[in-house]
Amino acid sequence: MNAINTAMALRLAQACAELAKDPQVQAVVLYGTGARAFCVGADLKERNRMSDADFLRQRPVFRAAFGGLLGLPQPVIAAVHGYALGGGCELALCCDVIVADETAVFGLPETTVGLVPGGGGTQLATRRLGPGRAADLIFSGRRVDAAEAAQIGLADRVVAPGTACPEAIEIAGRMAANSPVAVKAAKKAIRQRMPTLRRLWKWRMPRGAPPRCPRTGARASPRLMRRDSRTGQGNEGMSDVPSRISLREVGPRDGLQNEDPVPTPAKIALIDRLGRTGVSRIEAVSFVRADAIPQMADADEVWAGVARVPTVRYSALAPNLRGARRALDAGFTEVEVVVSASDTHNRKNVNRSTEQSLDEIAMVIDEVHQRGATCQVIVSTAWGCPYEGDVPVDRVLWAAGRAVAGGADSVSFGDTTGMATPRRVRDLVGGFRSRFPDTPLNLHFHNTRGTGLANVLAALELGVDDFDASVGGLGGCPYAPGATGNIATEELVHMVEDMGVATGVDLDAMIGAAAEAERIVGRELPSQVLRAGPRTRTIPA
């Protein structure tokens, strides 16, 4: 019946990795060789013989297979005959074009047998069919034939029995006859979000004209209409700059982690003060080995002493499954886990390869979700490594793809060594949005080379609305020589609020918290807004 066992999933993941790197491959066809099915998902006979530990070890392999297929830069055509059920339907949904013969039967029957979709079928079906039709299939678990699949948009073409594979190969041949660079770029463009297209419209409108959709005349989305915070006048044209951003304050963890150990009461006092600035999220502690990072040895005591503000979401960083369990046991409902895109930096950081960390992260995500919490995967050294130099965009996207396939609730890119520039930000964010348009993205910039706020501006223009920052500019990386502090929270707030982008943060209160942080660590912090105050501050004439 063409079920997928562990060995088959591993071969598929390896094949995708090889195809992605092969410049001679311009299109890919995925088809099933069985007489009755394209694929009916996981081999339940193998699953029945597995222990819980075996099952947890298998899940990263399956996710690597789905993620590898989804992340291929070449267009992929699925040739579907017979059954395409559960994971088999998800495999087809990973493809760009689905050719189905008249015998094809599609379905996502997991709910009917008490299974949880494991390859991203819920998200993929929603992306292709829309939420209503996807919900019908997912919640009911019903099967649809080829005719209905074509009607609802699940299949792109229906052909005579036995001809799906030749038809798919013929389509692939036509694709391969075109420019390979243009075809890959077209695949990215097809997967991009609509705001990227909306940006192009502003150049076609007369000066001063109210922004309208050029096709329908409808008014633009409020998100795309900027109002000058000083004059109250609307700006020209349209922009993807969000009207509001979410800030995560990382000073108590990422900042203090790189200072001499700070007394526990001082950490608690700083977190409590930050909670009163209006910031909506605070990364409070990390659960790591005390001998590795002694600055965080008191994580449990700090968290127990914090006066938690109901409007603030607190999170913890965990380097591995053991750390995640500690965070969950302490009561955190938001956990972050980190992996370096650079293999060398990852080994320096957690003494294992990037691949090994990603395998464990899939198990972390499973456990976090089972306990009702969320998990963000942070891909560090996303713009460069102090040991390897530039890290290729494809390498970073591969790591992010593994995280998404593993079920990460969101992804964060960390500029661990301050090597990002606006051009490189656009390259990576654009690539991520193209491949994973529905995955929430956070960005974490350092100001090592003075480009931190410029990078934020570049990301804002791409519509990114979630950033990390550290009070006073605290921070760095113990395993990245020369990496200075994060961008300062008060500097980020000062800049974007003047652009008309709301943060919810009281700037004066944040400057006061930065002064407190400076007193706690006993050295001058790099924040210029802390030194000079906001631009509206005046002195007696």
XYZ file of C-alpha atoms in Angstrom:
541
model
C 0.000 0.000 0.000
C 3.035 2.317 -0.190
C 3.172 3.171 3.494
C 6.212 5.098 4.756
C 8.473 3.392 7.260
C 11.526 4.878 8.935
C 13.953 3.651 6.293
C 11.850 5.066 3.458
C 11.486 8.429 5.214
C 15.245 8.573 5.696
C 15.844 7.819 2.019
C 13.364 10.526 1.003
C 15.050 13.095 3.269
C 18.467 12.195 1.870
C 17.174 12.347 -1.704
C 15.705 15.816 -1.123
C 18.996 17.057 0.342
C 20.874 15.769 -2.722
C 18.324 17.190 -5.176
C 18.391 20.620 -3.542
C 22.156 20.880 -4.089
C 22.257 19.422 -7.614
C 22.476 22.237 -10.202
C 21.499 19.812 -12.981
C 18.089 19.067 -11.470
C 15.500 21.585 -12.678
C 12.220 19.887 -11.710
C 11.209 16.935 -9.535
C 8.396 14.379 -9.892
C 7.163 12.470 -6.843
C 5.139 9.324 -7.534
C 4.215 6.049 -5.874
C 5.194 2.718 -7.380
C 2.541 0.612 -5.683
C -0.395 -0.745 -7.622
C -3.075 0.653 -5.320
C -1.695 3.827 -3.764
C 0.427 6.926 -4.121
C 1.049 6.783 -0.361
C -1.129 6.027 2.675
C 1.136 7.681 5.250
C 3.063 6.065 8.081
C 3.469 2.305 8.205
C 1.217 1.465 11.153
C 2.577 -2.079 11.354
C 5.999 -0.607 12.144
C 4.425 1.874 14.559
C 2.674 -0.924 16.460
C 6.048 -2.515 17.211
C 7.568 0.728 18.512
C 8.105 1.846 22.077
C 7.461 5.460 23.006
C 11.197 6.145 22.794
C 11.351 4.549 19.316
C 8.435 6.692 18.205
C 10.112 9.896 19.432
C 13.287 8.949 17.558
C 11.288 8.301 14.396
C 9.469 11.640 14.329
C 12.525 13.769 13.412
C 13.196 11.439 10.469
C 9.645 11.852 9.173
C 9.771 15.591 9.655
C 13.069 15.772 7.802
C 11.438 13.979 4.874
C 8.459 16.338 4.724
C 10.615 19.397 5.393
C 13.123 18.383 2.737
C 10.395 17.999 0.147
C 8.743 21.278 1.122
C 12.065 23.118 1.045
C 13.237 22.001 -2.414
C 14.081 25.064 -4.532
C 13.003 23.279 -7.718
C 9.320 22.939 -8.628
C 7.881 19.593 -7.521
C 5.012 17.753 -9.247
C 3.091 15.012 -7.436
C 1.730 12.205 -9.631
C -1.104 10.725 -7.575
C -2.975 7.492 -8.271
C -5.013 5.365 -5.889
C -4.968 6.349 -2.245
C -3.256 9.520 -0.965
C -4.276 9.397 2.685
C -2.894 10.967 5.877
C 0.827 11.435 5.439
C 0.421 10.537 1.770
C -1.974 13.436 1.263
C 0.498 15.645 3.151
C 3.299 14.537 0.806
C 1.194 15.625 -2.152
C 0.402 18.930 -0.434
C 4.148 19.576 -0.092
C 4.362 19.680 -3.893
C 3.782 22.689 -6.128
C 1.545 20.911 -8.659
C -0.674 17.853 -8.080
C -1.585 15.686 -11.067
C -4.190 13.060 -10.143
C -5.545 10.242 -12.239
C -9.224 9.365 -12.028
C -8.572 6.619 -9.450
C -7.036 9.036 -6.929
C -8.605 9.308 -3.470
C -7.427 12.022 -1.087
C -8.028 12.331 2.654
C -6.671 13.405 6.025
C -8.327 10.750 8.234
C -6.160 11.182 11.336
C -8.953 12.510 13.542
C -11.139 9.499 12.800
C -8.542 7.123 14.235
C -7.241 9.330 17.046
C -3.932 10.328 15.452
C -2.420 13.824 15.318
C -1.306 14.963 11.828
C 2.478 14.729 11.932
C 3.799 16.190 8.686
C 2.100 19.577 8.687
C -1.070 18.518 6.871
C -3.273 20.980 8.723
C -1.148 23.958 7.693
C -0.522 22.718 4.160
C -4.189 21.975 3.491
C -5.191 25.393 4.805
C -2.630 27.097 2.562
C -3.857 25.302 -0.562
C -7.607 25.065 0.093
C -8.369 27.927 2.454
C -9.465 27.470 6.086
C -13.067 26.423 5.383
C -12.415 23.575 2.958
C -9.350 22.461 4.907
C -11.354 22.337 8.146
C -14.015 20.224 6.440
C -11.452 17.629 5.364
C -9.416 17.664 8.577
C -12.225 17.586 11.139
C -14.455 15.165 9.246
C -11.665 12.903 8.048
C -13.692 12.214 4.904
C -12.194 11.122 1.580
C -12.595 12.932 -1.733
C -12.248 11.503 -5.207
C -10.226 13.073 -8.020
C -13.175 15.024 -9.415
C -13.975 16.692 -6.089
C -10.265 17.218 -5.398
C -10.029 19.222 -8.613
C -13.210 21.124 -7.778
C -11.968 22.281 -4.342
C -8.412 22.979 -5.516
C -6.670 19.969 -4.019
C -5.703 18.572 -7.434
C -4.505 20.784 -10.273
C -5.137 18.349 -13.120
C -7.115 15.111 -13.493
C -5.995 12.600 -16.136
C -6.934 9.129 -17.327
C -6.062 6.147 -15.106
C -2.420 5.131 -15.350
C -1.270 8.392 -16.946
C -0.558 10.566 -13.902
C 3.176 9.833 -13.873
C 3.780 10.348 -17.629
C 1.731 13.544 -17.456
C 3.761 14.794 -14.480
C 7.018 13.997 -16.257
C 5.810 15.868 -19.340
C 5.016 18.914 -17.169
C 8.425 18.664 -15.520
C 10.046 18.564 -18.944
C 8.309 21.787 -19.949
C 9.500 23.414 -16.728
C 13.054 22.185 -17.285
C 13.072 23.757 -20.748
C 12.838 27.194 -19.159
C 15.570 29.185 -17.433
C 16.445 27.263 -14.229
C 17.220 30.485 -12.355
C 13.938 32.064 -13.437
C 11.952 28.932 -12.546
C 13.388 28.843 -9.010
C 12.736 32.576 -8.635
C 9.181 32.038 -9.883
C 8.651 29.346 -7.233
C 9.745 31.811 -4.557
C 7.476 34.513 -5.972
C 4.472 32.186 -6.016
C 4.988 31.432 -2.331
C 5.497 35.033 -1.274
C 2.855 36.813 0.771
C 0.631 39.398 -0.890
C 2.092 42.419 0.954
C 5.242 41.999 -1.138
C 3.126 42.582 -4.258
C 1.276 45.466 -2.656
C 4.539 47.346 -2.261
C 4.804 47.557 -6.039
C 1.476 49.337 -6.357
C 2.592 52.523 -4.616
C 4.778 53.534 -7.559
C 1.729 53.553 -9.849
C -0.389 55.993 -7.851
C -0.494 59.768 -8.336
C 1.133 61.854 -5.646
C -1.301 62.476 -2.794
C -3.923 60.013 -4.093
C -5.598 57.839 -1.434
C -4.145 54.323 -1.591
C -6.483 52.015 -3.490
C -6.250 48.598 -5.021
C -5.472 49.169 -8.720
C -7.716 46.303 -9.787
C -10.824 46.868 -7.656
C -10.586 50.426 -6.386
C -10.991 49.178 -2.828
C -9.207 51.020 -0.058
C -5.929 49.601 1.106
C -5.646 47.579 4.296
C -5.153 49.830 7.350
C -1.877 47.990 7.975
C -0.503 49.404 4.745
C -1.478 53.054 5.357
C 1.096 54.956 7.428
C 0.291 58.096 9.384
C 3.038 60.470 10.449
C 3.113 60.476 14.253
C 4.182 64.121 14.403
C 1.957 65.814 11.835
C -0.996 63.443 11.722
C -0.775 63.461 7.919
C -0.864 60.273 5.908
C 2.286 59.477 3.950
C 2.484 58.939 0.210
C 1.589 55.605 -1.305
C 1.656 52.343 0.540
C 4.114 50.527 2.756
C 4.560 47.144 4.376
C 5.891 48.778 7.539
C 3.585 47.438 10.278
C 1.537 49.832 12.391
C 2.643 48.011 15.543
C 5.456 45.672 16.485
C 5.923 43.196 19.302
C 9.104 43.495 21.367
C 10.658 40.790 23.474
C 12.963 42.176 26.150
C 15.933 39.786 26.422
C 18.188 41.731 28.785
C 17.532 39.577 31.875
C 18.638 36.456 30.016
C 20.728 37.237 26.942
C 22.091 40.415 28.507
C 23.012 39.311 32.017
C 24.273 35.967 30.695
C 27.285 37.841 29.302
C 28.117 39.864 32.417
C 29.831 38.904 35.638
C 27.311 37.030 37.814
C 24.661 39.376 39.180
C 23.015 38.771 42.594
C 19.643 37.039 42.390
C 17.687 39.891 44.052
C 19.102 42.355 41.501
C 17.945 40.151 38.621
C 14.472 39.896 40.091
C 14.326 43.671 40.613
C 15.335 44.315 36.993
C 12.720 41.910 35.612
C 10.048 43.480 37.811
C 11.022 46.970 36.651
C 10.970 45.918 32.995
C 7.509 44.449 33.545
C 6.281 47.948 34.400
C 7.594 49.594 31.197
C 4.738 48.409 28.994
C 6.824 45.768 27.196
C 4.624 42.778 26.439
C 7.214 39.963 26.519
C 10.274 39.280 28.650
C 12.821 36.483 28.252
C 13.445 35.967 31.956
C 15.957 33.121 32.384
C 17.629 30.198 30.693
C 17.827 26.676 32.077
C 21.393 25.615 31.373
C 24.113 23.756 33.231
C 25.569 25.908 35.992
C 29.123 24.902 35.073
C 28.554 25.986 31.452
C 26.953 29.384 32.150
C 27.200 30.212 35.880
C 25.424 33.552 35.304
C 22.161 31.587 34.893
C 22.713 29.104 37.718
C 19.936 30.692 39.801
C 17.201 30.463 37.131
C 14.718 28.678 39.415
C 15.245 31.169 42.256
C 14.927 34.162 39.944
C 11.713 32.924 38.386
C 10.214 32.072 41.777
C 10.867 35.636 42.961
C 9.466 37.558 39.990
C 6.273 39.566 40.590
C 4.563 38.535 37.387
C 2.591 41.173 35.534
C -0.615 39.702 34.009
C -0.156 41.586 30.703
C 3.419 40.355 30.219
C 4.313 37.026 28.600
C 7.447 35.517 30.170
C 9.612 32.956 28.390
C 12.669 30.837 29.096
C 15.508 29.599 26.903
C 16.451 25.919 26.947
C 19.456 24.433 25.116
C 18.129 20.871 25.117
C 15.363 18.527 26.264
C 16.554 18.537 29.866
C 16.477 22.331 29.987
C 13.023 22.402 28.398
C 11.687 20.029 31.035
C 13.090 22.270 33.772
C 11.405 25.288 32.193
C 8.071 23.473 31.927
C 8.344 22.184 35.487
C 8.946 25.773 36.627
C 5.673 26.815 35.005
C 6.775 28.476 31.774
C 4.281 28.256 28.913
C 6.670 29.720 26.308
C 9.978 27.959 25.687
C 12.718 28.878 23.251
C 15.289 26.387 22.040
C 18.364 27.381 20.061
C 20.440 25.811 17.299
C 23.301 27.345 15.340
C 23.168 27.320 11.555
C 26.969 27.057 11.726
C 28.072 23.569 12.642
C 31.283 24.810 14.280
C 29.482 27.342 16.466
C 26.892 24.741 17.432
C 29.628 22.370 18.579
C 31.246 25.153 20.594
C 27.875 26.046 22.095
C 26.299 22.650 22.895
C 28.984 20.124 21.883
C 27.038 18.554 19.035
C 26.422 19.063 15.325
C 23.596 21.181 13.969
C 21.948 18.023 12.629
C 22.076 16.370 16.047
C 20.601 19.448 17.716
C 17.756 19.582 15.210
C 16.952 15.932 15.900
C 16.657 16.670 19.614
C 14.716 19.885 18.993
C 11.966 17.854 17.313
C 11.629 15.880 20.552
C 11.667 19.106 22.578
C 8.821 20.518 20.477
C 6.799 17.342 20.988
C 7.198 17.445 24.759
C 6.505 21.180 24.971
C 3.300 20.778 22.967
C 2.195 17.757 24.970
C 2.402 19.918 28.078
C 0.345 22.721 26.580
C 3.160 25.205 25.945
C 4.606 26.799 22.810
C 8.093 26.421 21.388
C 10.098 28.878 19.307
C 13.230 27.655 17.523
C 16.032 30.231 17.399
C 18.481 29.743 14.541
C 21.632 31.548 15.671
C 24.635 32.604 13.546
C 22.003 33.213 10.871
C 24.090 35.902 9.190
C 27.565 34.663 9.935
C 29.828 32.658 12.224
C 33.048 33.798 13.947
C 34.657 30.474 13.030
C 33.273 29.777 9.539
C 32.546 33.281 8.225
C 29.449 33.825 6.096
C 26.739 31.194 6.512
C 24.876 30.521 3.225
C 21.210 31.524 3.174
C 20.254 28.027 2.019
C 21.965 26.547 5.077
C 19.979 28.821 7.396
C 16.728 28.070 5.563
C 17.464 24.354 5.769
C 17.764 24.614 9.560
C 14.616 26.751 9.738
C 12.811 24.257 7.498
C 13.707 21.415 9.832
C 12.288 23.473 12.707
C 9.058 24.226 10.835
C 8.676 20.595 9.795
C 9.245 19.647 13.425
C 6.245 21.712 14.509
C 7.904 24.899 15.787
C 5.319 27.547 16.666
C 7.650 30.263 15.381
C 11.207 30.806 14.182
C 13.744 33.422 15.244
C 16.921 34.355 13.358
C 19.794 35.452 15.601
C 22.565 37.768 14.410
C 24.867 36.267 17.010
C 28.027 38.051 15.888
C 26.595 41.257 14.447
C 27.479 40.289 10.864
C 24.079 41.186 9.375
C 23.617 44.116 7.020
C 20.362 45.403 5.491
C 21.060 43.627 2.193
C 21.661 40.332 3.953
C 18.558 40.837 6.071
C 16.479 41.256 2.924
C 18.018 38.120 1.384
C 17.321 35.888 4.382
C 13.924 37.282 5.355
C 12.799 37.169 1.720
C 13.901 33.571 1.381
C 12.162 32.570 4.602
C 8.911 34.327 3.669
C 8.952 32.603 0.280
C 9.335 29.120 1.713
C 7.368 29.493 4.955
C 4.858 32.314 4.475
C 2.643 31.210 7.369
C 5.335 30.762 10.029
C 5.734 33.664 12.517
C 9.216 35.205 12.363
C 11.204 36.990 15.067
C 14.545 38.742 14.495
C 17.338 39.175 17.034
C 20.035 41.693 16.066
C 23.323 42.602 17.696
C 25.022 45.956 17.205
C 28.583 44.673 17.016
C 29.327 46.585 13.810
C 26.833 49.406 14.247
C 24.186 48.109 11.809
C 21.597 46.921 14.341
C 18.919 49.603 13.832
C 19.562 49.723 10.078
C 18.813 46.012 10.008
C 15.595 46.587 11.942
C 14.523 49.201 9.392
C 15.208 46.807 6.508
C 13.134 44.124 8.234
C 10.291 46.554 8.974
C 10.075 47.389 5.275
C 9.571 43.663 4.637
C 6.680 43.604 7.101
C 8.477 41.918 10.014
C 6.717 42.889 13.241
C 8.498 40.909 15.971
C 11.939 41.834 17.365
C 14.202 41.114 20.319
C 16.032 43.921 22.114
C 17.993 44.247 25.332
C 17.701 47.001 27.904
C 20.702 49.334 27.741
C 22.231 47.206 24.962
C 23.275 44.410 27.321
C 24.343 41.179 25.717
C 26.744 39.314 23.481
C 27.588 35.646 23.152
C 30.034 33.676 25.315
C 30.892 31.458 22.324
C 31.262 34.261 19.743
C 34.454 36.271 20.356
C 33.954 39.986 19.750
C 30.133 39.822 19.796
C 28.988 42.908 21.679
C 25.543 43.738 22.956
C 22.111 43.399 21.427
C 20.351 46.420 20.025
C 19.166 48.554 22.948
C 15.450 48.365 23.659
C 15.164 52.104 24.326
C 16.949 52.911 21.036
C 14.619 50.651 19.080
C 11.531 52.134 20.744
C 12.842 55.682 20.174
C 13.323 55.041 16.437
C 10.151 53.154 15.524
C 7.756 55.258 17.598
C 8.962 58.330 15.691
C 8.096 56.425 12.484
C 4.525 55.995 13.698
C 5.042 52.338 14.644
C 3.561 51.566 18.059
C 5.368 49.405 20.627
C 3.281 49.887 23.786
C 6.503 50.725 25.665
C 6.874 53.815 27.858
C 10.210 55.201 26.628
C 10.997 57.138 29.806
C 10.303 54.048 31.908
C 12.562 51.956 29.672
C 15.378 54.530 29.924
C 14.981 54.333 33.708
C 15.252 50.545 33.523
C 18.404 50.898 31.397
C 19.954 53.125 34.056
C 19.093 50.466 36.646
C 20.692 47.769 34.457
C 23.840 49.886 34.160
C 24.011 50.228 37.941
C 23.503 46.484 38.414
C 26.335 45.412 36.096
C 28.659 48.194 37.242
C 29.799 49.413 33.842
C 28.732 51.911 31.202
C 26.282 50.369 28.739
C 26.431 51.195 25.011
C 22.955 52.696 24.603
C 23.124 56.217 23.148
C 19.517 57.006 24.079
C 20.417 56.172 27.677
C 23.238 58.757 27.440
C 21.461 61.510 25.508
C 17.811 60.873 26.258
C 15.014 61.054 23.667
C 15.228 63.563 20.810
C 12.536 65.696 22.448
C 14.642 66.306 25.566
C 15.761 69.939 25.834
C 18.123 71.880 28.094
C 17.707 75.399 29.500
C 18.799 78.127 27.084
